[in-house]
Short mmCIF file of C-alpha atoms in Angstrom, two decimals:
data_model
loop_
_atom_site.label_atom_id
_atom_site.label_comp_id
_atom_site.label_asym_id
_atom_site.label_seq_id
_atom_site.Cartn_x
_atom_site.Cartn_y
_atom_site.Cartn_z
CA MET U 13 16.86 4.90 -4.03
CA SER U 14 19.07 7.03 -1.81
CA ALA U 15 16.29 9.53 -1.65
CA GLN U 16 16.89 13.26 -1.36
CA TYR U 17 13.40 14.70 -1.40
CA PRO U 18 13.06 18.04 -3.16
CA SER U 19 10.45 19.21 -0.63
CA ILE U 20 9.97 18.79 3.11
CA LEU U 21 6.21 18.60 2.65
CA LEU U 22 6.67 15.73 0.21
CA GLU U 23 9.11 14.00 2.53
CA ASN U 24 6.70 14.31 5.49
CA ALA U 25 3.82 12.82 3.51
CA VAL U 26 6.02 9.96 2.27
CA ASN U 27 7.27 9.25 5.79
CA GLU U 28 3.73 9.14 7.15
CA PHE U 29 2.63 6.70 4.44
CA ALA U 30 5.73 4.58 5.02
CA LYS U 31 4.63 4.04 8.65
CA LEU U 32 1.76 1.89 7.40
CA PRO U 33 2.45 -1.86 7.51
CA GLY U 34 3.93 -3.30 4.32
CA ILE U 35 4.45 0.14 2.73
CA GLY U 36 8.10 1.02 1.99
CA LYS U 37 9.51 4.41 1.03
CA LYS U 38 9.26 3.70 -2.70
CA THR U 39 5.63 2.63 -2.56
CA ALA U 40 4.85 5.54 -0.23
CA LEU U 41 6.29 7.99 -2.77
CA ARG U 42 4.22 6.41 -5.54
CA LEU U 43 1.04 6.71 -3.45
CA VAL U 44 1.75 10.31 -2.42
CA LEU U 45 2.46 11.37 -6.01
CA HIS U 46 -0.76 9.65 -7.06
CA LEU U 47 -2.73 11.67 -4.49
CA LEU U 48 -0.95 14.83 -5.61
CA ARG U 49 -2.18 14.25 -9.16
CA GLN U 50 -5.80 13.83 -8.04
CA ASN U 51 -8.12 16.82 -7.82
CA SER U 52 -8.73 18.33 -4.40
CA VAL U 53 -12.19 16.79 -4.02
CA ASN U 54 -10.81 13.25 -4.38
CA VAL U 55 -8.05 13.91 -1.86
CA GLU U 56 -10.58 15.50 0.50
CA ASN U 57 -12.79 12.40 0.21
CA PHE U 58 -9.83 10.15 1.00
CA LEU U 59 -8.83 12.16 4.07
CA SER U 60 -12.35 12.65 5.40
CA ALA U 61 -13.27 8.96 5.05
CA ILE U 62 -10.36 8.08 7.34
CA ALA U 63 -10.95 10.98 9.74
CA THR U 64 -14.68 10.20 9.98
CA LEU U 65 -14.02 6.53 10.66
CA LYS U 66 -11.42 7.36 13.30
CA HIS U 67 -13.66 9.92 15.09
CA GLU U 68 -17.03 8.23 14.76
CA VAL U 69 -16.22 4.53 14.89
CA LYS U 70 -18.44 2.63 17.30
CA TYR U 71 -18.15 -0.88 18.66
CA CYS U 72 -21.10 -3.20 19.24
CA SER U 73 -21.84 -3.21 22.98
CA LEU U 74 -22.43 -6.98 22.83
CA CYS U 75 -19.79 -8.52 20.54
CA HIS U 76 -17.37 -5.52 20.32
CA ASN U 77 -17.18 -5.73 16.54
CA ILE U 78 -16.96 -2.45 14.61
CA SER U 79 -20.50 -1.22 14.09
CA ASP U 80 -22.42 1.90 13.06
CA SER U 81 -25.02 1.30 15.77
CA GLU U 82 -25.11 0.48 19.48
CA VAL U 83 -25.75 -3.20 18.72
CA CYS U 84 -24.33 -4.50 15.43
CA SER U 85 -26.38 -5.99 12.59
CA ILE U 86 -25.23 -9.52 13.40
CA CYS U 87 -26.08 -9.35 17.12
CA SER U 88 -29.48 -7.79 16.39
CA ASP U 89 -30.36 -10.37 13.72
CA LYS U 90 -33.09 -12.48 15.33
CA THR U 91 -32.67 -15.30 12.78
CA ARG U 92 -29.19 -16.10 14.09
CA ASP U 93 -28.47 -18.63 16.81
CA ALA U 94 -27.67 -16.63 19.96
CA SER U 95 -26.66 -19.78 21.86
CA LEU U 96 -23.54 -20.18 19.71
CA VAL U 97 -20.70 -17.63 20.04
CA CYS U 98 -17.54 -17.65 17.92
CA VAL U 99 -14.53 -15.96 19.54
CA VAL U 100 -12.31 -14.13 17.04
CA GLU U 101 -9.39 -11.76 17.15
CA ASN U 102 -10.68 -8.93 15.03
CA VAL U 103 -13.20 -7.62 12.51
CA LYS U 104 -11.19 -9.20 9.67
CA GLU U 105 -11.88 -12.68 11.01
CA VAL U 106 -15.60 -11.89 11.40
CA MET U 107 -15.66 -10.90 7.73
CA ALA U 108 -13.71 -14.01 6.71
CA ILE U 109 -16.05 -16.35 8.62
CA GLU U 110 -19.15 -14.52 7.36
CA GLY U 111 -17.72 -15.02 3.87
CA THR U 112 -17.84 -18.82 4.32
CA MET U 113 -21.65 -18.68 4.88
CA GLN U 114 -21.17 -21.66 7.23
CA PHE U 115 -21.78 -19.96 10.57
CA LYS U 116 -25.10 -18.63 11.79
CA GLY U 117 -24.28 -17.90 15.43
CA LEU U 118 -22.97 -14.68 16.98
CA TYR U 119 -19.41 -13.44 17.48
CA HIS U 120 -17.23 -12.11 20.25
CA VAL U 121 -14.37 -9.89 19.07
CA LEU U 122 -11.41 -9.90 21.48
CA GLY U 123 -9.60 -7.00 19.80
CA GLY U 124 -6.32 -8.95 19.66
CA ILE U 125 -4.68 -11.97 21.26
CA ILE U 126 -2.50 -12.37 24.33
CA SER U 127 1.02 -11.41 23.26
CA PRO U 128 3.48 -10.58 26.04
CA ILE U 129 6.06 -9.51 23.44
CA ASP U 130 3.71 -6.76 22.23
CA GLY U 131 2.63 -5.94 25.79
CA ILE U 132 -0.90 -7.29 25.27
CA GLY U 133 -2.28 -9.07 28.31
CA PRO U 134 -5.73 -10.53 29.03
CA SER U 135 -6.95 -7.25 30.53
CA ASP U 136 -6.35 -5.47 27.20
CA LEU U 137 -8.78 -7.83 25.49
CA GLU U 138 -12.53 -8.32 25.67
CA ILE U 139 -12.25 -11.50 27.73
CA ASP U 140 -14.10 -10.35 30.86
CA SER U 141 -17.01 -9.24 28.70
CA LEU U 142 -17.07 -12.72 27.13
CA VAL U 143 -17.29 -14.27 30.59
CA GLU U 144 -20.13 -11.85 31.40
CA ARG U 145 -22.00 -12.95 28.27
CA VAL U 146 -21.55 -16.60 29.23
CA LYS U 147 -22.68 -15.89 32.82
CA THR U 148 -26.14 -14.88 31.58
CA GLY U 149 -26.63 -18.58 30.71
CA ASP U 150 -28.00 -18.07 27.18
CA ILE U 151 -24.84 -19.31 25.50
CA LYS U 152 -24.53 -23.07 25.02
CA GLU U 153 -21.30 -23.25 23.02
CA VAL U 154 -18.25 -21.03 22.61
CA ILE U 155 -16.16 -21.75 19.49
CA LEU U 156 -12.54 -20.59 19.66
CA ALA U 157 -11.42 -19.38 16.21
CA LEU U 158 -8.08 -17.71 16.90
CA SER U 159 -4.87 -18.00 14.90
CA ALA U 160 -3.07 -21.36 15.06
CA THR U 161 0.00 -19.69 16.63
CA MET U 162 1.63 -19.74 20.03
CA GLU U 163 -0.24 -16.55 20.96
CA GLY U 164 -3.51 -17.96 19.70
CA ASP U 165 -3.00 -21.16 21.70
CA THR U 166 -2.16 -19.18 24.86
CA THR U 167 -5.31 -17.11 24.47
CA ASN U 168 -7.41 -20.21 23.76
CA PHE U 169 -6.15 -21.85 26.93
CA TYR U 170 -6.71 -18.68 29.03
CA ILE U 171 -10.31 -18.35 27.81
CA TYR U 172 -10.93 -22.07 28.29
CA ARG U 173 -9.88 -21.80 31.95
CA LYS U 174 -11.96 -18.66 32.52
CA LEU U 175 -15.06 -20.41 31.14
CA GLN U 176 -14.63 -23.70 33.03
CA PRO U 177 -16.77 -22.64 36.04
CA TYR U 178 -19.76 -22.14 33.74
CA ASP U 179 -22.08 -24.60 32.05
CA VAL U 180 -20.88 -23.95 28.50
CA LYS U 181 -19.30 -26.16 25.87
CA VAL U 182 -15.96 -24.81 24.59
CA SER U 183 -14.86 -26.03 21.16
CA ILE U 184 -12.06 -25.07 18.79
CA ILE U 185 -12.12 -24.85 15.00
CA ALA U 186 -10.60 -27.90 13.26
CA ARG U 187 -6.89 -27.82 12.51
CA GLY U 188 -5.85 -29.82 9.46
CA VAL U 189 -4.50 -29.85 5.96
CA SER U 190 -5.88 -26.88 4.00
CA ILE U 191 -8.11 -27.69 1.06
CA GLY U 192 -5.94 -27.57 -2.06
CA ASP U 193 -2.76 -28.40 -0.13
CA GLU U 194 -0.60 -31.34 -1.16
CA ILE U 195 0.00 -33.80 1.69
CA GLU U 196 3.67 -34.00 0.72
CA TYR U 197 4.18 -30.37 1.67
CA ALA U 198 2.01 -30.21 4.79
CA ASP U 199 4.00 -29.67 7.98
CA GLU U 200 4.25 -32.59 10.40
CA VAL U 201 2.29 -31.02 13.26
CA THR U 202 -0.64 -30.13 11.02
CA LEU U 203 -0.58 -33.54 9.33
CA GLY U 204 -0.39 -35.34 12.68
CA ARG U 205 -3.26 -33.27 14.06
CA SER U 206 -5.39 -33.91 10.98
CA ILE U 207 -4.91 -37.68 11.29
CA LEU U 208 -5.79 -37.65 15.00
CA ASN U 209 -8.89 -35.50 14.35
CA ARG U 210 -10.06 -37.38 11.26
CA THR U 211 -13.80 -37.16 10.51
CA PRO U 212 -16.17 -39.80 9.07
CA PHE U 213 -16.02 -39.57 5.30
CA ASP U 214 -19.81 -39.43 4.77
CA GLU U 215 -20.14 -36.67 7.36
CA THR U 216 -17.46 -34.57 5.65
CA TYR U 217 -19.13 -35.17 2.31
CA ARG U 218 -22.48 -33.99 3.64
CA LEU U 219 -20.86 -30.87 5.10
CA THR U 220 -19.07 -29.76 1.97
CA SER U 221 -21.74 -30.67 -0.60
CA LYS U 222 -24.54 -28.51 0.77
CA MET K 27 -13.03 -12.34 0.64
CA SER K 28 -16.64 -11.69 -0.35
CA ALA K 29 -16.64 -8.80 2.03
CA GLN K 30 -19.68 -7.68 3.95
CA TYR K 31 -18.40 -4.76 6.00
CA PRO K 32 -19.95 -4.42 9.46
CA SER K 33 -19.83 -0.61 9.20
CA ILE K 34 -20.43 1.91 6.41
CA LEU K 35 -17.68 4.15 7.82
CA LEU K 36 -15.23 1.26 7.64
CA GLU K 37 -16.35 0.40 4.11
CA ASN K 38 -15.93 4.02 2.96
CA ALA K 39 -12.40 4.23 4.36
CA VAL K 40 -11.46 0.89 2.78
CA ASN K 41 -12.88 1.94 -0.58
CA GLU K 42 -10.92 5.21 -0.50
CA PHE K 43 -7.67 3.39 0.27
CA ALA K 44 -8.40 0.82 -2.44
CA LYS K 45 -8.47 3.63 -5.03
CA LEU K 46 -4.71 4.06 -4.56
CA PRO K 47 -2.61 2.28 -7.19
CA GLY K 48 -1.58 -1.25 -6.27
CA ILE K 49 -3.80 -1.35 -3.16
CA GLY K 50 -6.53 -4.00 -3.24
CA LYS K 51 -9.50 -4.33 -0.90
CA LYS K 52 -7.69 -6.75 1.41
CA THR K 53 -4.61 -4.53 1.80
CA ALA K 54 -6.86 -1.48 2.19
CA LEU K 55 -8.70 -3.16 5.08
CA ARG K 56 -5.39 -4.03 6.73
CA LEU K 57 -4.17 -0.41 6.43
CA VAL K 58 -7.46 1.05 7.71
CA LEU K 59 -7.53 -1.29 10.72
CA HIS K 60 -3.91 -0.35 11.41
CA LEU K 61 -4.83 3.35 11.47
CA LEU K 62 -7.83 2.58 13.67
CA ARG K 63 -5.52 0.98 16.24
CA GLN K 64 -3.22 4.03 16.32
CA ASN K 65 -3.85 6.86 18.74
CA SER K 66 -5.57 9.99 17.44
CA VAL K 67 -2.37 12.04 17.29
CA ASN K 68 -0.71 9.57 14.90
CA VAL K 69 -3.74 9.47 12.64
CA GLU K 70 -3.95 13.26 12.73
CA ASN K 71 -0.27 13.49 11.72
CA PHE K 72 -0.88 11.12 8.83
CA LEU K 73 -3.90 13.07 7.56
CA SER K 74 -2.37 16.50 8.01
CA ALA K 75 0.89 15.58 6.25
CA ILE K 76 -1.11 14.67 3.15
CA ALA K 77 -3.49 17.63 3.42
CA THR K 78 -0.61 20.08 3.93
CA LEU K 79 1.29 18.69 0.96
CA LYS K 80 -1.81 18.84 -1.25
CA HIS K 81 -2.69 22.42 -0.23
CA GLU K 82 0.75 23.94 0.00
CA VAL K 83 2.75 22.10 -2.63
CA LYS K 84 4.73 24.44 -4.86
CA TYR K 85 6.50 23.80 -8.12
CA CYS K 86 9.82 25.37 -9.07
CA SER K 87 9.11 28.19 -11.52
CA LEU K 88 12.13 27.13 -13.58
CA CYS K 89 12.22 23.33 -13.73
CA HIS K 90 8.66 22.60 -12.43
CA ASN K 91 9.90 20.04 -9.93
CA ILE K 92 8.11 19.88 -6.57
CA SER K 93 9.72 22.47 -4.32
CA ASP K 94 9.16 24.29 -1.04
CA SER K 95 10.38 27.57 -2.53
CA GLU K 96 9.78 29.63 -5.68
CA VAL K 97 12.99 28.28 -7.23
CA CYS K 98 14.04 24.78 -6.17
CA SER K 99 17.30 23.91 -4.42
CA ILE K 100 18.75 22.33 -7.57
CA CYS K 101 17.97 25.28 -9.87
CA SER K 102 19.32 27.77 -7.30
CA ASP K 103 22.54 25.78 -6.75
CA LYS K 104 25.24 27.93 -8.38
CA THR K 105 27.74 25.04 -8.46
CA ARG K 106 25.62 23.14 -10.97
CA ASP K 107 26.02 23.41 -14.73
CA ALA K 108 23.09 25.53 -15.97
CA SER K 109 23.99 24.87 -19.61
CA LEU K 110 22.94 21.22 -19.27
CA VAL K 111 19.25 20.36 -18.81
CA CYS K 112 17.92 16.85 -18.29
CA VAL K 113 14.26 16.37 -19.31
CA VAL K 114 12.38 13.94 -17.08
CA GLU K 115 8.82 12.82 -16.58
CA ASN K 116 8.38 13.44 -12.89
CA VAL K 117 9.93 14.10 -9.48
CA LYS K 118 10.63 10.36 -9.05
CA GLU K 119 13.04 10.43 -11.99
CA VAL K 120 14.79 13.54 -10.61
CA MET K 121 15.34 11.64 -7.35
CA ALA K 122 16.55 8.53 -9.19
CA ILE K 123 19.07 10.50 -11.29
CA GLU K 124 20.21 12.55 -8.28
CA GLY K 125 20.78 9.21 -6.55
CA THR K 126 23.31 8.21 -9.22
CA MET K 127 25.53 11.25 -8.34
CA GLN K 128 26.50 11.29 -12.04
CA PHE K 129 24.62 14.40 -13.16
CA LYS K 130 25.46 17.95 -12.17
CA GLY K 131 23.25 19.90 -14.57
CA LEU K 132 19.67 21.10 -14.08
CA TYR K 133 16.35 19.38 -14.75
CA HIS K 134 13.13 20.07 -16.56
CA VAL K 135 10.14 18.14 -15.21
CA LEU K 136 7.44 17.58 -17.85
CA GLY K 137 4.82 16.33 -15.40
CA GLY K 138 4.08 13.26 -17.55
CA ILE K 139 4.58 12.00 -21.09
CA ILE K 140 2.44 12.24 -24.21
CA SER K 141 -0.13 9.47 -23.94
CA PRO K 142 -3.22 9.77 -26.16
CA ILE K 143 -4.80 6.76 -24.45
CA ASP K 144 -4.75 8.64 -21.13
CA GLY K 145 -5.77 11.89 -22.82
CA ILE K 146 -2.40 13.53 -22.18
CA GLY K 147 -1.28 15.74 -25.06
CA PRO K 148 1.75 18.06 -25.42
CA SER K 149 -0.22 21.03 -24.04
CA ASP K 150 -0.76 19.20 -20.74
CA LEU K 151 3.00 18.97 -20.25
CA GLU K 152 5.71 21.53 -19.51
CA ILE K 153 7.04 21.45 -23.07
CA ASP K 154 6.45 25.10 -24.01
CA SER K 155 8.26 26.20 -20.87
CA LEU K 156 11.21 23.99 -21.91
CA VAL K 157 11.29 25.74 -25.29
CA GLU K 158 11.19 29.10 -23.47
CA ARG K 159 14.19 28.07 -21.35
CA VAL K 160 16.09 27.02 -24.47
CA LYS K 161 15.18 30.30 -26.22
CA THR K 162 17.13 32.29 -23.63
CA GLY K 163 20.27 30.78 -25.17
CA ASP K 164 21.95 29.73 -21.91
CA ILE K 165 21.31 26.04 -22.47
CA LYS K 166 23.86 24.16 -24.60
CA GLU K 167 22.54 20.61 -24.29
CA VAL K 168 19.16 19.03 -23.54
CA ILE K 169 19.32 15.40 -22.41
CA LEU K 170 16.13 13.40 -22.92
CA ALA K 171 15.70 10.91 -20.07
CA LEU K 172 12.15 9.62 -20.55
CA SER K 173 10.95 6.03 -20.29
CA ALA K 174 12.03 3.68 -23.08
CA THR K 175 8.40 3.11 -24.08
CA MET K 176 6.26 4.03 -27.05
CA GLU K 177 4.95 7.08 -25.14
CA GLY K 178 8.47 8.08 -24.12
CA ASP K 179 9.70 7.81 -27.71
CA THR K 180 6.76 9.88 -28.98
CA THR K 181 7.49 12.58 -26.41
CA ASN K 182 11.22 12.49 -27.20
CA PHE K 183 10.50 12.99 -30.89
CA TYR K 184 8.01 15.80 -30.23
CA ILE K 185 10.48 17.69 -28.03
CA TYR K 186 13.31 17.09 -30.52
CA ARG K 187 11.25 18.69 -33.29
CA LYS K 188 10.24 21.63 -31.07
CA LEU K 189 13.90 22.30 -30.23
CA GLN K 190 15.27 21.99 -33.77
CA PRO K 191 14.96 25.74 -34.59
CA TYR K 192 17.30 26.58 -31.71
CA ASP K 193 21.04 26.27 -31.32
CA VAL K 194 20.98 23.47 -28.76
CA LYS K 195 22.34 19.94 -28.78
CA VAL K 196 19.66 17.31 -28.05
CA SER K 197 20.89 13.98 -26.70
CA ILE K 198 19.18 10.92 -25.28
CA ILE K 199 20.31 8.66 -22.43
CA ALA K 200 21.97 5.44 -23.61
CA ARG K 201 19.79 2.42 -24.17
CA GLY K 202 21.49 -0.90 -23.65
CA VAL K 203 21.81 -4.02 -21.58
CA SER K 204 21.30 -3.22 -17.88
CA ILE K 205 24.27 -3.76 -15.62
CA GLY K 206 23.84 -7.18 -14.02
CA ASP K 207 21.71 -8.50 -16.92
CA GLU K 208 22.68 -11.68 -18.72
CA ILE K 209 23.05 -11.21 -22.48
CA GLU K 210 21.16 -14.44 -23.06
CA TYR K 211 18.00 -12.94 -21.58
CA ALA K 212 18.25 -9.41 -23.02
CA ASP K 213 15.53 -8.63 -25.56
CA GLU K 214 16.56 -8.34 -29.20
CA VAL K 215 15.81 -4.64 -29.64
CA THR K 216 17.84 -3.68 -26.58
CA LEU K 217 20.70 -5.97 -27.54
CA GLY K 218 20.72 -4.68 -31.12
CA ARG K 219 20.67 -1.07 -29.92
CA SER K 220 23.51 -1.71 -27.47
CA ILE K 221 25.69 -3.19 -30.23
CA LEU K 222 25.00 -0.26 -32.57
CA ASN K 223 25.72 2.25 -29.79
CA ARG K 224 28.80 0.47 -28.45
CA THR K 225 31.30 2.71 -26.64
CA PRO K 226 35.14 2.54 -26.58
CA PHE K 227 36.14 0.17 -23.79
CA ASP K 228 38.67 2.51 -22.19
CA GLU K 229 36.13 5.36 -22.16
CA THR K 230 33.53 3.19 -20.46
CA TYR K 231 36.15 2.05 -17.97
CA ARG K 232 37.10 5.63 -17.15
CA LEU K 233 33.42 6.56 -16.64
CA THR K 234 32.56 3.72 -14.29
CA SER K 235 35.75 3.67 -12.30
CA LYS K 236 35.63 7.23 -11.02
#
């Protein structure tokens, strides 16, 4: 659509929406016109939910996950294993791992991964605070659960080196063929890695059947 | 993702975004986290563009299209043919038809189509104001350009009947096989209609070649 907006106000709103990731001009227009059709209370609720989040968002002082309190509900849960810390990129990964119901330790949210191309270096991430947590000596194992990309690998290696002086086990989540994937279509690196890191069949069975 | 949000504020913002059409919970979370990473000025710009549009939006007193002024730029353009009025559902259709560069008349924006299932009747639409425009006698032809759906057809027929007492030609945009479509895959109703409404080849050629 070679768009000629009939109103500057409309055009501004569409342009702002189109700055969001994955939202093009056409979708932005559809969303803006949808909001325009809603009553003022609904639009006010939409705007204030975002404004309130932006102004009042807090981060857990321990794991740096988004939280409504000084220490988040996961870190303050006494039934969880505080000796096990899973390092993740962001709140989305915390939610994804919590969704698996397979992890009962704590988290450490880096707030990103090392990515020179985006100008993100180690000092922009919560790596020093991870080292500080490990220094206290309560943590027995750090599990690296970052993306299986070049940036993720770089960050994994950086953290691994930073933690080497301390008495802590550093592990990484298993890389392998995704459940549901056909072997024929798995990429060679993944397939090779999943053969090298094969697990005893009975152990795997026990893990997935519970 | 069986989502357990770590923060009520985050959950509220995600839920508000997920109310937008075509935005699921996962996309909503991605958009909210994107906004959270932006600096406050950018988020403020986003929110104020929507709030300003919602509070200050005006509609052209003549054609009811979204406009920044009392009479929109199309209706106040003296070079356009005021005897020709194209009836459309919404501002999106005005923009789409303007994009074709094939129409130099004016518009009349209904603000929707008759849809009993959504509780939208003729009185919710700008149909009476269309009749008022026709009554003045300046309009020679009304072109119906609504969706080729049941609701569009119902609205077309309703408007046609309302305009019958007046000395105005009522036409409807051509229905036929879309340019680029293969005949083999065209639906029967469309194909049948496009055979019945066939146009002289030389006339079609003249229209598309200019």
